[in-house]
mmCIF file with all atom_site columns, C-alpha atoms in Angstrom:
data_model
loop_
_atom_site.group_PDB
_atom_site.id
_atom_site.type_symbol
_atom_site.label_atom_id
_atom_site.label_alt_id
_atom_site.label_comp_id
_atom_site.label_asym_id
_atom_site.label_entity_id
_atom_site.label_seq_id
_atom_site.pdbx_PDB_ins_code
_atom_site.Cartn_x
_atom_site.Cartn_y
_atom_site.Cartn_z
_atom_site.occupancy
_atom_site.B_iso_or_equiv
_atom_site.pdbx_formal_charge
_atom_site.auth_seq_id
_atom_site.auth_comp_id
_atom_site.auth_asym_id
_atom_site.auth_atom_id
_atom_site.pdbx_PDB_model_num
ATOM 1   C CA . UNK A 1 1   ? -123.754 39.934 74.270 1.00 0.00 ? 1   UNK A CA 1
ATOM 2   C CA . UNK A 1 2   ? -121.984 39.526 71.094 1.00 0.00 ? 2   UNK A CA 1
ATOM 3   C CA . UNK A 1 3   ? -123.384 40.279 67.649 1.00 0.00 ? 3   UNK A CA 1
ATOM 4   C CA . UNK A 1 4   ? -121.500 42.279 65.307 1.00 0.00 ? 4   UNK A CA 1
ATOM 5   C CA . UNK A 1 5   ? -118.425 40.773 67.227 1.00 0.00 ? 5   UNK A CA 1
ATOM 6   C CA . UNK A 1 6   ? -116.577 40.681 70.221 1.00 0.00 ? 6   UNK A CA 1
ATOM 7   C CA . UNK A 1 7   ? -114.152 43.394 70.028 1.00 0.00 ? 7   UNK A CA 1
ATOM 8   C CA . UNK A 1 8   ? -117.063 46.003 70.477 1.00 0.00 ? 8   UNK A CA 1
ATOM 9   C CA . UNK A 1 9   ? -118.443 44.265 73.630 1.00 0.00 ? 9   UNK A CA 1
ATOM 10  C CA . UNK A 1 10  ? -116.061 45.878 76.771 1.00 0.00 ? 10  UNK A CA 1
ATOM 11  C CA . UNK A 1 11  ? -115.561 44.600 80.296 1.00 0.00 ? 11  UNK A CA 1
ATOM 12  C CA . UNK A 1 12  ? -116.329 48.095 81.223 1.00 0.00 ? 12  UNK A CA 1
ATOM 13  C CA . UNK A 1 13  ? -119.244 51.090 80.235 1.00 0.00 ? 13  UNK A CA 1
ATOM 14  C CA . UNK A 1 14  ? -118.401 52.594 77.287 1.00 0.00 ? 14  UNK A CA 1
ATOM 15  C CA . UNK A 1 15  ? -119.518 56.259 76.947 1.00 0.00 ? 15  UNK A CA 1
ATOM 16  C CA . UNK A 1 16  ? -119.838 57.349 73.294 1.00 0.00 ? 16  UNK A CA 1
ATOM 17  C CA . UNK A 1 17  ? -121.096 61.243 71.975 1.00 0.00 ? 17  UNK A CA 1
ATOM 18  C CA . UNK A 1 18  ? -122.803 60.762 68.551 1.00 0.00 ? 18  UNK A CA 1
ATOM 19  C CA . UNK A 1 19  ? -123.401 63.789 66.447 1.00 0.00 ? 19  UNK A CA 1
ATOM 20  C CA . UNK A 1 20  ? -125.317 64.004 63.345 1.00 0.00 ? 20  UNK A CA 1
ATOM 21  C CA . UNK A 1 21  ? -123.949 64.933 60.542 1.00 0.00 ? 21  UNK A CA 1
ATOM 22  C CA . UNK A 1 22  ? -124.685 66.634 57.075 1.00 0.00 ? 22  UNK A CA 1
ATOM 23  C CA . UNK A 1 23  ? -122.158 65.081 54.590 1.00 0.00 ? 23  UNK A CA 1
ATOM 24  C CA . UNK A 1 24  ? -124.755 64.295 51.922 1.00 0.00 ? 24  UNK A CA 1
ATOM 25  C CA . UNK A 1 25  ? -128.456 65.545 52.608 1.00 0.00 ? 25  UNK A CA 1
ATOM 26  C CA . UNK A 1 26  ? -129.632 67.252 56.272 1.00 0.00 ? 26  UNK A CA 1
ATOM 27  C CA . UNK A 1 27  ? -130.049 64.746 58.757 1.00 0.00 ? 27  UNK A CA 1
ATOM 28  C CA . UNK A 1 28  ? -128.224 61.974 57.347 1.00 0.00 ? 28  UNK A CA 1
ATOM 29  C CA . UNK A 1 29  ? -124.973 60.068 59.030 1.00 0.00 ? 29  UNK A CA 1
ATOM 30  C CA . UNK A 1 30  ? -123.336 60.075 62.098 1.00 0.00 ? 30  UNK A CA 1
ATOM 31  C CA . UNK A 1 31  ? -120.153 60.260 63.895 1.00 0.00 ? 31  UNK A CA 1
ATOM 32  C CA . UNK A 1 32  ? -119.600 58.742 67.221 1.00 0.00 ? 32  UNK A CA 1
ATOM 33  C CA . UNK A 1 33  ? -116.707 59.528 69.212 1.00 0.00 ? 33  UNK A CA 1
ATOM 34  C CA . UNK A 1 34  ? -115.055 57.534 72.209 1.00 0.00 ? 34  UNK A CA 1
ATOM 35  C CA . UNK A 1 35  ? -115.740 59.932 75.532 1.00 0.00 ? 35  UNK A CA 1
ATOM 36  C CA . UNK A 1 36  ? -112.511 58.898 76.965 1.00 0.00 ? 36  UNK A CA 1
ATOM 37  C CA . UNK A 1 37  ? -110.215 59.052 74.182 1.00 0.00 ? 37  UNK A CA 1
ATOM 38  C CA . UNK A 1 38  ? -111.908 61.165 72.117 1.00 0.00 ? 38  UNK A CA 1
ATOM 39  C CA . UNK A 1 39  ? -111.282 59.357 68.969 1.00 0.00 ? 39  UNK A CA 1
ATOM 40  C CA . UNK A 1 40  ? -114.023 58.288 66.069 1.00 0.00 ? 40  UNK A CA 1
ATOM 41  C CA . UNK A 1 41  ? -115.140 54.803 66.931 1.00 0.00 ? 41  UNK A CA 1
ATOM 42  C CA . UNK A 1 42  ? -118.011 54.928 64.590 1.00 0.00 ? 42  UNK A CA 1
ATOM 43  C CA . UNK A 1 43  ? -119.865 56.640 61.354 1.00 0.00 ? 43  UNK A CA 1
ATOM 44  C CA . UNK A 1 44  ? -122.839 56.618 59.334 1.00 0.00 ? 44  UNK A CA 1
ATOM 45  C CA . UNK A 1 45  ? -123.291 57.364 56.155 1.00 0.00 ? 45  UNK A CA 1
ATOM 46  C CA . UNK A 1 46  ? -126.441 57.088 54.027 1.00 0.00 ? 46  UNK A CA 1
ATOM 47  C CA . UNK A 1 47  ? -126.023 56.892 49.595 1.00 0.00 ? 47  UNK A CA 1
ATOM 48  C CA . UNK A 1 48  ? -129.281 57.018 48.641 1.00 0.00 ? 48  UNK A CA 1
ATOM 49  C CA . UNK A 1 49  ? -130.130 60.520 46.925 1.00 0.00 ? 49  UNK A CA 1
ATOM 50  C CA . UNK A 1 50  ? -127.641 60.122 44.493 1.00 0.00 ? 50  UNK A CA 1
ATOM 51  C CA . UNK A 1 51  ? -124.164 59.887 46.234 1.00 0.00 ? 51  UNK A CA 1
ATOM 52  C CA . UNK A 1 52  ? -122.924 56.611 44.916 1.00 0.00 ? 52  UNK A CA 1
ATOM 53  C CA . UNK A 1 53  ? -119.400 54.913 45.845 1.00 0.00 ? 53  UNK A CA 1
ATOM 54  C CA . UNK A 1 54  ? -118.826 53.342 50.038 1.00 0.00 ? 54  UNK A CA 1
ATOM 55  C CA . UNK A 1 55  ? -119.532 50.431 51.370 1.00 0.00 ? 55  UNK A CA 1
ATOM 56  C CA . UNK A 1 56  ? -123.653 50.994 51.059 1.00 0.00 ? 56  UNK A CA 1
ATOM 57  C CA . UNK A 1 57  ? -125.464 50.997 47.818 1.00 0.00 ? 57  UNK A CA 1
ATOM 58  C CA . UNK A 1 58  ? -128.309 53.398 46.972 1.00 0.00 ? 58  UNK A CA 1
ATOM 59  C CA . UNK A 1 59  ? -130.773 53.389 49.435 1.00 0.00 ? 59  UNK A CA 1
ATOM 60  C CA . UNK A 1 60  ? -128.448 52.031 52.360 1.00 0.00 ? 60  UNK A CA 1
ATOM 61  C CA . UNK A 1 61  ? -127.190 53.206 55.515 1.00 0.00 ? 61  UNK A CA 1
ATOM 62  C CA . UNK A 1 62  ? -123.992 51.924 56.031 1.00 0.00 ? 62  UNK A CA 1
ATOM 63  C CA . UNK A 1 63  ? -122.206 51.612 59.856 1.00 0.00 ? 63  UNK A CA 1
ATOM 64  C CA . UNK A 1 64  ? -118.567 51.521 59.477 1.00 0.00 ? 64  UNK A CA 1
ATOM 65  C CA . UNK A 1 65  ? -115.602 51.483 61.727 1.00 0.00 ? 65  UNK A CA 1
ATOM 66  C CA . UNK A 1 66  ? -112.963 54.218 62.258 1.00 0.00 ? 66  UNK A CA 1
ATOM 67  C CA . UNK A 1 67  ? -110.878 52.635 59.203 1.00 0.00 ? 67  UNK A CA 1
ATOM 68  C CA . UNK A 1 68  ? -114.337 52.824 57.112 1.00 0.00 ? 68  UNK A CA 1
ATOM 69  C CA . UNK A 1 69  ? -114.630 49.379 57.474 1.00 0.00 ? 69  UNK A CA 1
ATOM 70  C CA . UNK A 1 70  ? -118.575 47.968 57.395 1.00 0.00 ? 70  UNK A CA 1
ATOM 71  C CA . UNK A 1 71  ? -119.793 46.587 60.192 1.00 0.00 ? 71  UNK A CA 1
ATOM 72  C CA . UNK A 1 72  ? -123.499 46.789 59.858 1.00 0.00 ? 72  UNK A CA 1
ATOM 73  C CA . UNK A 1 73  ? -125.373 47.737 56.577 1.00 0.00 ? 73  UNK A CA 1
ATOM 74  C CA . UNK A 1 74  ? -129.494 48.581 57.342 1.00 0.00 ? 74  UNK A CA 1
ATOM 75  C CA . UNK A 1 75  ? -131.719 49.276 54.867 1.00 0.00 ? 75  UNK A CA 1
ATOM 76  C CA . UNK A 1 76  ? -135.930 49.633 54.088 1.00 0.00 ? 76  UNK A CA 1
ATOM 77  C CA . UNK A 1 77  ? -137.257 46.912 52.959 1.00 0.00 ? 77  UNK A CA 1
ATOM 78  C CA . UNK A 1 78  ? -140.034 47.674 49.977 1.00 0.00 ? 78  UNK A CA 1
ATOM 79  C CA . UNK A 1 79  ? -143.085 47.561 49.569 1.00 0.00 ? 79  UNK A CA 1
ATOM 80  C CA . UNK A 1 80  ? -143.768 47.800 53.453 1.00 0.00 ? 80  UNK A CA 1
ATOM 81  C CA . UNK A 1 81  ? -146.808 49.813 55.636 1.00 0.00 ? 81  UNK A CA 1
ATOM 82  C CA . UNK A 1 82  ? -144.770 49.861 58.756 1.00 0.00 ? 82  UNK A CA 1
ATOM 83  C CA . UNK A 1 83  ? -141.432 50.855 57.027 1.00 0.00 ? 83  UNK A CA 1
ATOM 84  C CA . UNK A 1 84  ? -139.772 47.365 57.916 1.00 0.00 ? 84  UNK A CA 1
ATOM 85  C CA . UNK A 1 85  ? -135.993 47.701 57.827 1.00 0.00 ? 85  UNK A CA 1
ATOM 86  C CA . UNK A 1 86  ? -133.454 44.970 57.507 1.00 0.00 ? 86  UNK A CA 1
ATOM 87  C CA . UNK A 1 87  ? -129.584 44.672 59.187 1.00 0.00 ? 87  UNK A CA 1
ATOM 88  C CA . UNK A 1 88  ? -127.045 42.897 57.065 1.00 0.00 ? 88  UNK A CA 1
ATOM 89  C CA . UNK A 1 89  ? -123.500 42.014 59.025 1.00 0.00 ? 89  UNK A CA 1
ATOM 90  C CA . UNK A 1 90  ? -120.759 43.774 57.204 1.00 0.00 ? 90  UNK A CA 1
ATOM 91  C CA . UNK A 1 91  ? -121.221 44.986 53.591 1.00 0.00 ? 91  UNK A CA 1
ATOM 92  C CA . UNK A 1 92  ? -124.774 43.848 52.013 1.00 0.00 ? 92  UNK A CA 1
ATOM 93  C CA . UNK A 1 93  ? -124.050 41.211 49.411 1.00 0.00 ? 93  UNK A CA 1
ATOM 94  C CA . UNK A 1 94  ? -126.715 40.244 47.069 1.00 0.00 ? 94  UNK A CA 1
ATOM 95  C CA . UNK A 1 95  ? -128.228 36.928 48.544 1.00 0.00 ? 95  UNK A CA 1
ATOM 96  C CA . UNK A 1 96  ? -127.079 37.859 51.588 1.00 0.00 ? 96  UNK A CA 1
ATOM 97  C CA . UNK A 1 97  ? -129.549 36.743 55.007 1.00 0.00 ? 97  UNK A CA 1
ATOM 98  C CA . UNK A 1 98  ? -130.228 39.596 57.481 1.00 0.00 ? 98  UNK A CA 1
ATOM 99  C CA . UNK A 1 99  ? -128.850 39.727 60.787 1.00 0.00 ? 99  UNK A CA 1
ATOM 100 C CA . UNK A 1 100 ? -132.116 41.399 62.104 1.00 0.00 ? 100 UNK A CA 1
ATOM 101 C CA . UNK A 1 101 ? -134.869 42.997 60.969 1.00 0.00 ? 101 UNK A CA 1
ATOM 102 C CA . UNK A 1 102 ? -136.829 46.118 62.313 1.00 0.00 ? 102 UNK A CA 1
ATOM 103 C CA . UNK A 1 103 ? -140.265 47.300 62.268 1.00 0.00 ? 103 UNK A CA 1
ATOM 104 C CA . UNK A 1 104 ? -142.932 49.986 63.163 1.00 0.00 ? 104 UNK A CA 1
ATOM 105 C CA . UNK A 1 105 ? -145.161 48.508 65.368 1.00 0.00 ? 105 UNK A CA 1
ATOM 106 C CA . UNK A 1 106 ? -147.882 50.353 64.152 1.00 0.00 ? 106 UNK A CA 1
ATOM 107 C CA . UNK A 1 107 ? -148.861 51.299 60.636 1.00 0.00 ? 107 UNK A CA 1
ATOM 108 C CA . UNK A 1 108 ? -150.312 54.794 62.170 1.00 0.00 ? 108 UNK A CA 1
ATOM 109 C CA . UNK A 1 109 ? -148.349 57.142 63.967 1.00 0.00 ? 109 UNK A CA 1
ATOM 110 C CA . UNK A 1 110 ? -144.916 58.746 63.794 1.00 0.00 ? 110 UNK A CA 1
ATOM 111 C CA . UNK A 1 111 ? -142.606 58.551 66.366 1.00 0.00 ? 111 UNK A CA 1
ATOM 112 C CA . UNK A 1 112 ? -145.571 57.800 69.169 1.00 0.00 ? 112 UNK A CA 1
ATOM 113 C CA . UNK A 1 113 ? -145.525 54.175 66.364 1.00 0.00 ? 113 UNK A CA 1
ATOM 114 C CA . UNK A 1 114 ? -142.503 52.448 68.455 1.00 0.00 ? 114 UNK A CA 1
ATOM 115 C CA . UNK A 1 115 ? -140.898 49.520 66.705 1.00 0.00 ? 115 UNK A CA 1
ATOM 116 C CA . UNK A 1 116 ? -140.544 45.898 66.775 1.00 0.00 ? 116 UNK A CA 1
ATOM 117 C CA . UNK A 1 117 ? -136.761 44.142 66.517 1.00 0.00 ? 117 UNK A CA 1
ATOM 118 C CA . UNK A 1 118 ? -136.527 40.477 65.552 1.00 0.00 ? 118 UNK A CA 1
ATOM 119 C CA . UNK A 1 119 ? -132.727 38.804 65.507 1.00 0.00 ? 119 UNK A CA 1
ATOM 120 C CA . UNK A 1 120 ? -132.831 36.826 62.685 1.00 0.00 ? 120 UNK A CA 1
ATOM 121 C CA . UNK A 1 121 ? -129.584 35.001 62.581 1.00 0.00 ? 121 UNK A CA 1
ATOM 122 C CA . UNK A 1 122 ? -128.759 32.612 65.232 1.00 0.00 ? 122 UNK A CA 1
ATOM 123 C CA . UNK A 1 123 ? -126.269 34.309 67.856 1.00 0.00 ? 123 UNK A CA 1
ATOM 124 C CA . UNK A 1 124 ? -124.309 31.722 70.562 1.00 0.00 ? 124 UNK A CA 1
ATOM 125 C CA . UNK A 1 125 ? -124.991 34.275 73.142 1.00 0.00 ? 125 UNK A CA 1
ATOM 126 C CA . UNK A 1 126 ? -128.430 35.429 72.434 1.00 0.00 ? 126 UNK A CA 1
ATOM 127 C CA . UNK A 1 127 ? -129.602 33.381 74.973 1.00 0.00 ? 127 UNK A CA 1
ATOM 128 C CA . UNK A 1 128 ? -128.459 35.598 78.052 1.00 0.00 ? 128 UNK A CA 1
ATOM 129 C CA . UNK A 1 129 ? -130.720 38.593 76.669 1.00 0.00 ? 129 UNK A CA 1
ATOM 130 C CA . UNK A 1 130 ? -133.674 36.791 75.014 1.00 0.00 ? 130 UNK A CA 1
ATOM 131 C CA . UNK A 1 131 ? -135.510 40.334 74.531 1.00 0.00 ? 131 UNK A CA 1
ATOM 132 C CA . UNK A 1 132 ? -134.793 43.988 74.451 1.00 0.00 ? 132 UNK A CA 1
ATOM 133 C CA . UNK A 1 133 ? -136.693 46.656 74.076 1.00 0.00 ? 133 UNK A CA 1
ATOM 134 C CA . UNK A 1 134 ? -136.401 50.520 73.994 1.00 0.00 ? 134 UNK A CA 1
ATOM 135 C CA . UNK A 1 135 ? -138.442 52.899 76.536 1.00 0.00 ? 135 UNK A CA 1
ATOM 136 C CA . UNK A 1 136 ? -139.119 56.284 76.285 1.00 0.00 ? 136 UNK A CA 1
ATOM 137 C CA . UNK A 1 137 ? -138.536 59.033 73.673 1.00 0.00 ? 137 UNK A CA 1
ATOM 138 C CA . UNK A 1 138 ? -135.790 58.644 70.590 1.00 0.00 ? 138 UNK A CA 1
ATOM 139 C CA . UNK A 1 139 ? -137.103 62.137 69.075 1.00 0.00 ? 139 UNK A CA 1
ATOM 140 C CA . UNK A 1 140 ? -136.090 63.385 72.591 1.00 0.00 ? 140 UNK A CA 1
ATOM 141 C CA . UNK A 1 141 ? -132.932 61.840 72.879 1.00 0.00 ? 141 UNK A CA 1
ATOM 142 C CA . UNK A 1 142 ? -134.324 59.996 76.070 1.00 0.00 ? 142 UNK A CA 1
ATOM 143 C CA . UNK A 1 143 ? -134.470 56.109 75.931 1.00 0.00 ? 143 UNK A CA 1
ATOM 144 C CA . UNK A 1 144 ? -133.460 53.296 77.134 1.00 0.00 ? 144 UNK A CA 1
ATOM 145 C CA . UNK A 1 145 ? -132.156 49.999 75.814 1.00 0.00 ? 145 UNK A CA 1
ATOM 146 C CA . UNK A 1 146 ? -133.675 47.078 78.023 1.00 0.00 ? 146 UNK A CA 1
ATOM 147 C CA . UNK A 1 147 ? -132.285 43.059 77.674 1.00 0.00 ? 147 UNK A CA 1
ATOM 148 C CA . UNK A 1 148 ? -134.621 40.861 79.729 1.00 0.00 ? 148 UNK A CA 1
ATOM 149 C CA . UNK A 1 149 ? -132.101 38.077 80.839 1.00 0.00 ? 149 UNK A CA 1
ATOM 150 C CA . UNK A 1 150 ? -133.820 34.392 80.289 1.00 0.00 ? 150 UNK A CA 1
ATOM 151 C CA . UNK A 1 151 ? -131.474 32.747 82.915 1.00 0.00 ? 151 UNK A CA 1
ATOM 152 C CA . UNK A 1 152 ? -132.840 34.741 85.951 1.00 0.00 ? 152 UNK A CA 1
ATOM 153 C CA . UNK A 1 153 ? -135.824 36.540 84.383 1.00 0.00 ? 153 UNK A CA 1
ATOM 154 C CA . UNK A 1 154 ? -134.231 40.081 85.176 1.00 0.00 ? 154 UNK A CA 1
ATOM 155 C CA . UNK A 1 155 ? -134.120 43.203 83.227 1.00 0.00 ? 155 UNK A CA 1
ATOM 156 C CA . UNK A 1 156 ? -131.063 45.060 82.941 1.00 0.00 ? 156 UNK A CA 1
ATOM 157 C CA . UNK A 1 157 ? -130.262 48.419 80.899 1.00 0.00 ? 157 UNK A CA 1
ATOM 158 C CA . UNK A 1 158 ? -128.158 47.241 78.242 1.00 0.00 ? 158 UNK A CA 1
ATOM 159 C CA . UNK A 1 159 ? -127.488 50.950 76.538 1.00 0.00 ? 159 UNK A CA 1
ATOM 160 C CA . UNK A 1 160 ? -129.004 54.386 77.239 1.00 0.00 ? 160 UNK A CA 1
ATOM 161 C CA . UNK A 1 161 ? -129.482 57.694 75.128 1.00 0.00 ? 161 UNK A CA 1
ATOM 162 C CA . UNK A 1 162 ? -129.356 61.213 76.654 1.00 0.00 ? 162 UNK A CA 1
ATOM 163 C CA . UNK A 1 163 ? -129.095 64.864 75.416 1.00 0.00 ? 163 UNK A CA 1
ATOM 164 C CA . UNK A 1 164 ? -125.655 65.914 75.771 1.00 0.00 ? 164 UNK A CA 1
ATOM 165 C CA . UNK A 1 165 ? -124.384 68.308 78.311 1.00 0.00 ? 165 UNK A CA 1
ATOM 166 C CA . UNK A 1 166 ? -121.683 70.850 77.431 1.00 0.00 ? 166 UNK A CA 1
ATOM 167 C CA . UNK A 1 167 ? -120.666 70.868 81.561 1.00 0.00 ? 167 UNK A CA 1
ATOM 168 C CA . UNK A 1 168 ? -118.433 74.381 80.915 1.00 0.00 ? 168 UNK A CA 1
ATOM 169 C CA . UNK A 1 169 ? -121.423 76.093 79.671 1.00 0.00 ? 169 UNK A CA 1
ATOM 170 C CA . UNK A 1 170 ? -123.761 74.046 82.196 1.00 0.00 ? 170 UNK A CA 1
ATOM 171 C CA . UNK A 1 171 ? -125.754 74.086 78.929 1.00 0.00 ? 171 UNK A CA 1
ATOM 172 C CA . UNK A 1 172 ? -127.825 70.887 76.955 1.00 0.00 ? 172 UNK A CA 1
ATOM 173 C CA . UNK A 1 173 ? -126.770 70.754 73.365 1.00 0.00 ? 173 UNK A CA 1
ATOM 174 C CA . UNK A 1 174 ? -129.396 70.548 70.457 1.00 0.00 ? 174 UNK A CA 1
ATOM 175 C CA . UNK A 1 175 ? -130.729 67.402 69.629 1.00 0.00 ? 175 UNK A CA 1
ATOM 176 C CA . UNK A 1 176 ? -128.026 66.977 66.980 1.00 0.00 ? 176 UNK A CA 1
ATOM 177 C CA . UNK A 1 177 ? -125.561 66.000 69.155 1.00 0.00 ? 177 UNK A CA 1
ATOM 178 C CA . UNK A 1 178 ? -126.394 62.858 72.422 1.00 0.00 ? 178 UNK A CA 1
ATOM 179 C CA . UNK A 1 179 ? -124.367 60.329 74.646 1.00 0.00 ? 179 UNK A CA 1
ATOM 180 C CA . UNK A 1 180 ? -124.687 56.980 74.382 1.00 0.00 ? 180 UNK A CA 1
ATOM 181 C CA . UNK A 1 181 ? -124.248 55.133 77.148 1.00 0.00 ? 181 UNK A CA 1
ATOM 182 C CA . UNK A 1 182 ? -123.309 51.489 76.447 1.00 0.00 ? 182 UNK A CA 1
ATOM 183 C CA . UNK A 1 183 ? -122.801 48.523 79.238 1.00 0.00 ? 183 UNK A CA 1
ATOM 184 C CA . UNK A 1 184 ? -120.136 46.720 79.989 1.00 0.00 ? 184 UNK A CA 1
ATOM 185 C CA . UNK A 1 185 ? -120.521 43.361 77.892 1.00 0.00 ? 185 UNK A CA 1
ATOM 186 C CA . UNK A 1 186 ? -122.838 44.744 75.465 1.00 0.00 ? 186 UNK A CA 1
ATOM 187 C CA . UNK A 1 187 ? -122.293 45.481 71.978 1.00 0.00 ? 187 UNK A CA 1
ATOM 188 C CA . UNK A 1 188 ? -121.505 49.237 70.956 1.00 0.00 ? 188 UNK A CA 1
ATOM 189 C CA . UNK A 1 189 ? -121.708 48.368 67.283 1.00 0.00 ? 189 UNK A CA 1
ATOM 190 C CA . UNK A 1 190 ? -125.107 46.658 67.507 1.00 0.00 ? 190 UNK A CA 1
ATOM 191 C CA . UNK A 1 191 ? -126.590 49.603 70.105 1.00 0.00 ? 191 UNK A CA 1
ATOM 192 C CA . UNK A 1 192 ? -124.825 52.276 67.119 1.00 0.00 ? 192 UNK A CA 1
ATOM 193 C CA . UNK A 1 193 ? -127.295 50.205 64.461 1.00 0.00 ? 193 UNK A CA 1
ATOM 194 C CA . UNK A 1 194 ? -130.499 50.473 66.799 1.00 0.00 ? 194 UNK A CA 1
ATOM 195 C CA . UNK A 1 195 ? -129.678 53.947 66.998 1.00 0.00 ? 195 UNK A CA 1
ATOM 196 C CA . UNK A 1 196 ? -129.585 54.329 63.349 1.00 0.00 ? 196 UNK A CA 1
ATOM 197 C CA . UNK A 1 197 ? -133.131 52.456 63.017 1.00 0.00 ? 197 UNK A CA 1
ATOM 198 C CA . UNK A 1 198 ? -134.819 54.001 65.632 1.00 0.00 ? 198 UNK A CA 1
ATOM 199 C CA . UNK A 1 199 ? -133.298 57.419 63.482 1.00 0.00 ? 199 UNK A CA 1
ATOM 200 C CA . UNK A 1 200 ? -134.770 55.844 60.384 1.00 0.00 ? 200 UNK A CA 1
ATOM 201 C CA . UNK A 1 201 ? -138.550 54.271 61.899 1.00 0.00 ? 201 UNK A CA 1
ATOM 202 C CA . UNK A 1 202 ? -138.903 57.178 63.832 1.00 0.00 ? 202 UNK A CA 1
ATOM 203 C CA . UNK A 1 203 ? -137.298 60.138 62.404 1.00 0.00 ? 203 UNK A CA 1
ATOM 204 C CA . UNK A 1 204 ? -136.464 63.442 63.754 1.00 0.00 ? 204 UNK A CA 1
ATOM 205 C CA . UNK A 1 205 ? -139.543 65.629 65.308 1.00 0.00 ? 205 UNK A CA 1
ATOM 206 C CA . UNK A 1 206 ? -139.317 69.073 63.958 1.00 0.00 ? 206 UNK A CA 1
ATOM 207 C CA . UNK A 1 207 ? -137.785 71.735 66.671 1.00 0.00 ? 207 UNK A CA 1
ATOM 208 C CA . UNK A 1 208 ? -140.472 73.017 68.617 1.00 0.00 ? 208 UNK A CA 1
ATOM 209 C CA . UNK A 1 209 ? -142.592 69.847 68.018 1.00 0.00 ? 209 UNK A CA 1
ATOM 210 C CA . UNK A 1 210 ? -141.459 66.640 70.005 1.00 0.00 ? 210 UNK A CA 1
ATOM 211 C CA . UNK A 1 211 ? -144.517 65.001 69.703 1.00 0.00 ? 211 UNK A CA 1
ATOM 212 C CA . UNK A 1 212 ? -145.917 64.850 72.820 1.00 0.00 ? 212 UNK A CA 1
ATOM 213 C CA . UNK A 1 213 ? -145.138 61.908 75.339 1.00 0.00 ? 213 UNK A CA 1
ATOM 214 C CA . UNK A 1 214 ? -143.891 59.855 72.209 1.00 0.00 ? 214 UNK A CA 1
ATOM 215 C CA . UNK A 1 215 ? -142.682 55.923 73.013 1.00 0.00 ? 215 UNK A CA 1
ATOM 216 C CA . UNK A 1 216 ? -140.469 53.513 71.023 1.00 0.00 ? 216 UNK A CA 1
ATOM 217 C CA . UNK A 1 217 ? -140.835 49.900 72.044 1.00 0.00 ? 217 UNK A CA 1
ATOM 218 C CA . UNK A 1 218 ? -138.607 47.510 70.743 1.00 0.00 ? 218 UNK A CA 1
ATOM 219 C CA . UNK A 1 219 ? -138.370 43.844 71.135 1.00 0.00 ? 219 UNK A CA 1
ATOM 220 C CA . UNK A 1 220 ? -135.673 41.581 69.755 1.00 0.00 ? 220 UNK A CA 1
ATOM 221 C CA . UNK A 1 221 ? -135.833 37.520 70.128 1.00 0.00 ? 221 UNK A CA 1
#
């Protein structure tokens, strides 16, 4: 399933460990690493509290390849009570049509809220995963990415998040650092950007406060 573009869609798993990072403000941006090369295949970087320059404007999250390239630019759509969020292919240009567009399902509740995906530019191959939808707990770095296939009516786990586990130390690392999992045929750079707005919707829970048995739902047509 192609939709930032073929070349991020492998015939086999890919395995990637995304870390938060700190460049600008805490909790903004991230890095994600290839597990089995161990090179930067993607970053994050947010310019909205005053860091200008990049390939996002103020108020943008930007995706970009390992060259700094843009693959996916998201940002909040205003005014909006569910904190709606819109995904723009490449580098936002001014009259530009969103590739997708993401919101809370709920207008109360944090991270409990879940969130509503809706593709909004035709893709050729959309129609082997008509809907997706995310189970379990973002805050918790334990969810699921879910494609319900419209040719046999099957569901199939497209990508997967986890806490990462240093295996020397037999230890799980903070929150600030998770794998994610990605299937073969799916496409990394599209599961990076629902990472990035299930990061923005629901935010990070406070350590020492998960929020309960908090839920994001997600469901993209």
């Amino acid at each position: 399933m192609a939709i930032v573009g073929e070349e991020y869609c492998a015939a086999e798993e890919r395995v990637l460990t995304v870390r938060k990072t700190s460049h600008f403000s805490p909790g903004d941006g991230f890095a994600a690493y290839d597990h089995r090369t161990g090179r930067l295949a993607f970053r994050a970087d947010t310019y909205g509290r005053g860091h200008g320059g990049g390939a996002a404007s103020s108020g943008e999250l930007a995706l970009l390849g390992p060259s700094g390239e843009a693959l996916v630019t998201v940002r909040r759509r205003r005014p909006s009570l569910r904190h709606r969020w819109e995904g723009f292919l490449g580098a936002r240009a001014d009259g530009q049509k969103p590739l997708f567009s993401a919101r809370r399902s709920s207008i109360l509740g944090g991270a409990a809220a879940g969130a509503v995906v809706e593709l909004l530019t035709p893709i050729p191959s959309s129609s082997s995963a008509a809907e997706l939808r995310v189970d379990g707990s973002f805050p918790r770095r334990c969810c699921r990415v879910v494609a319900a296939k419209a040719d046999s009516g099957r569901e199939a786990v497209v990508a997967e998040i986890r806490r990462k586990v240093d295996e020397g130390a037999r230890v799980v690392m903070g929150r600030d650092v998770f794998v994610l999992r990605v299937s073969a045929g799916f496409d990394a750079a599209f599961a990076m950007a629902i990472v990035l707005v299930l990061d923005q919707i629901a935010g990070d829970v406070a350590d020492g406060g998960d929020g309960g048995d908090d839920t994001n739902s997600i469901g993209i047509w």
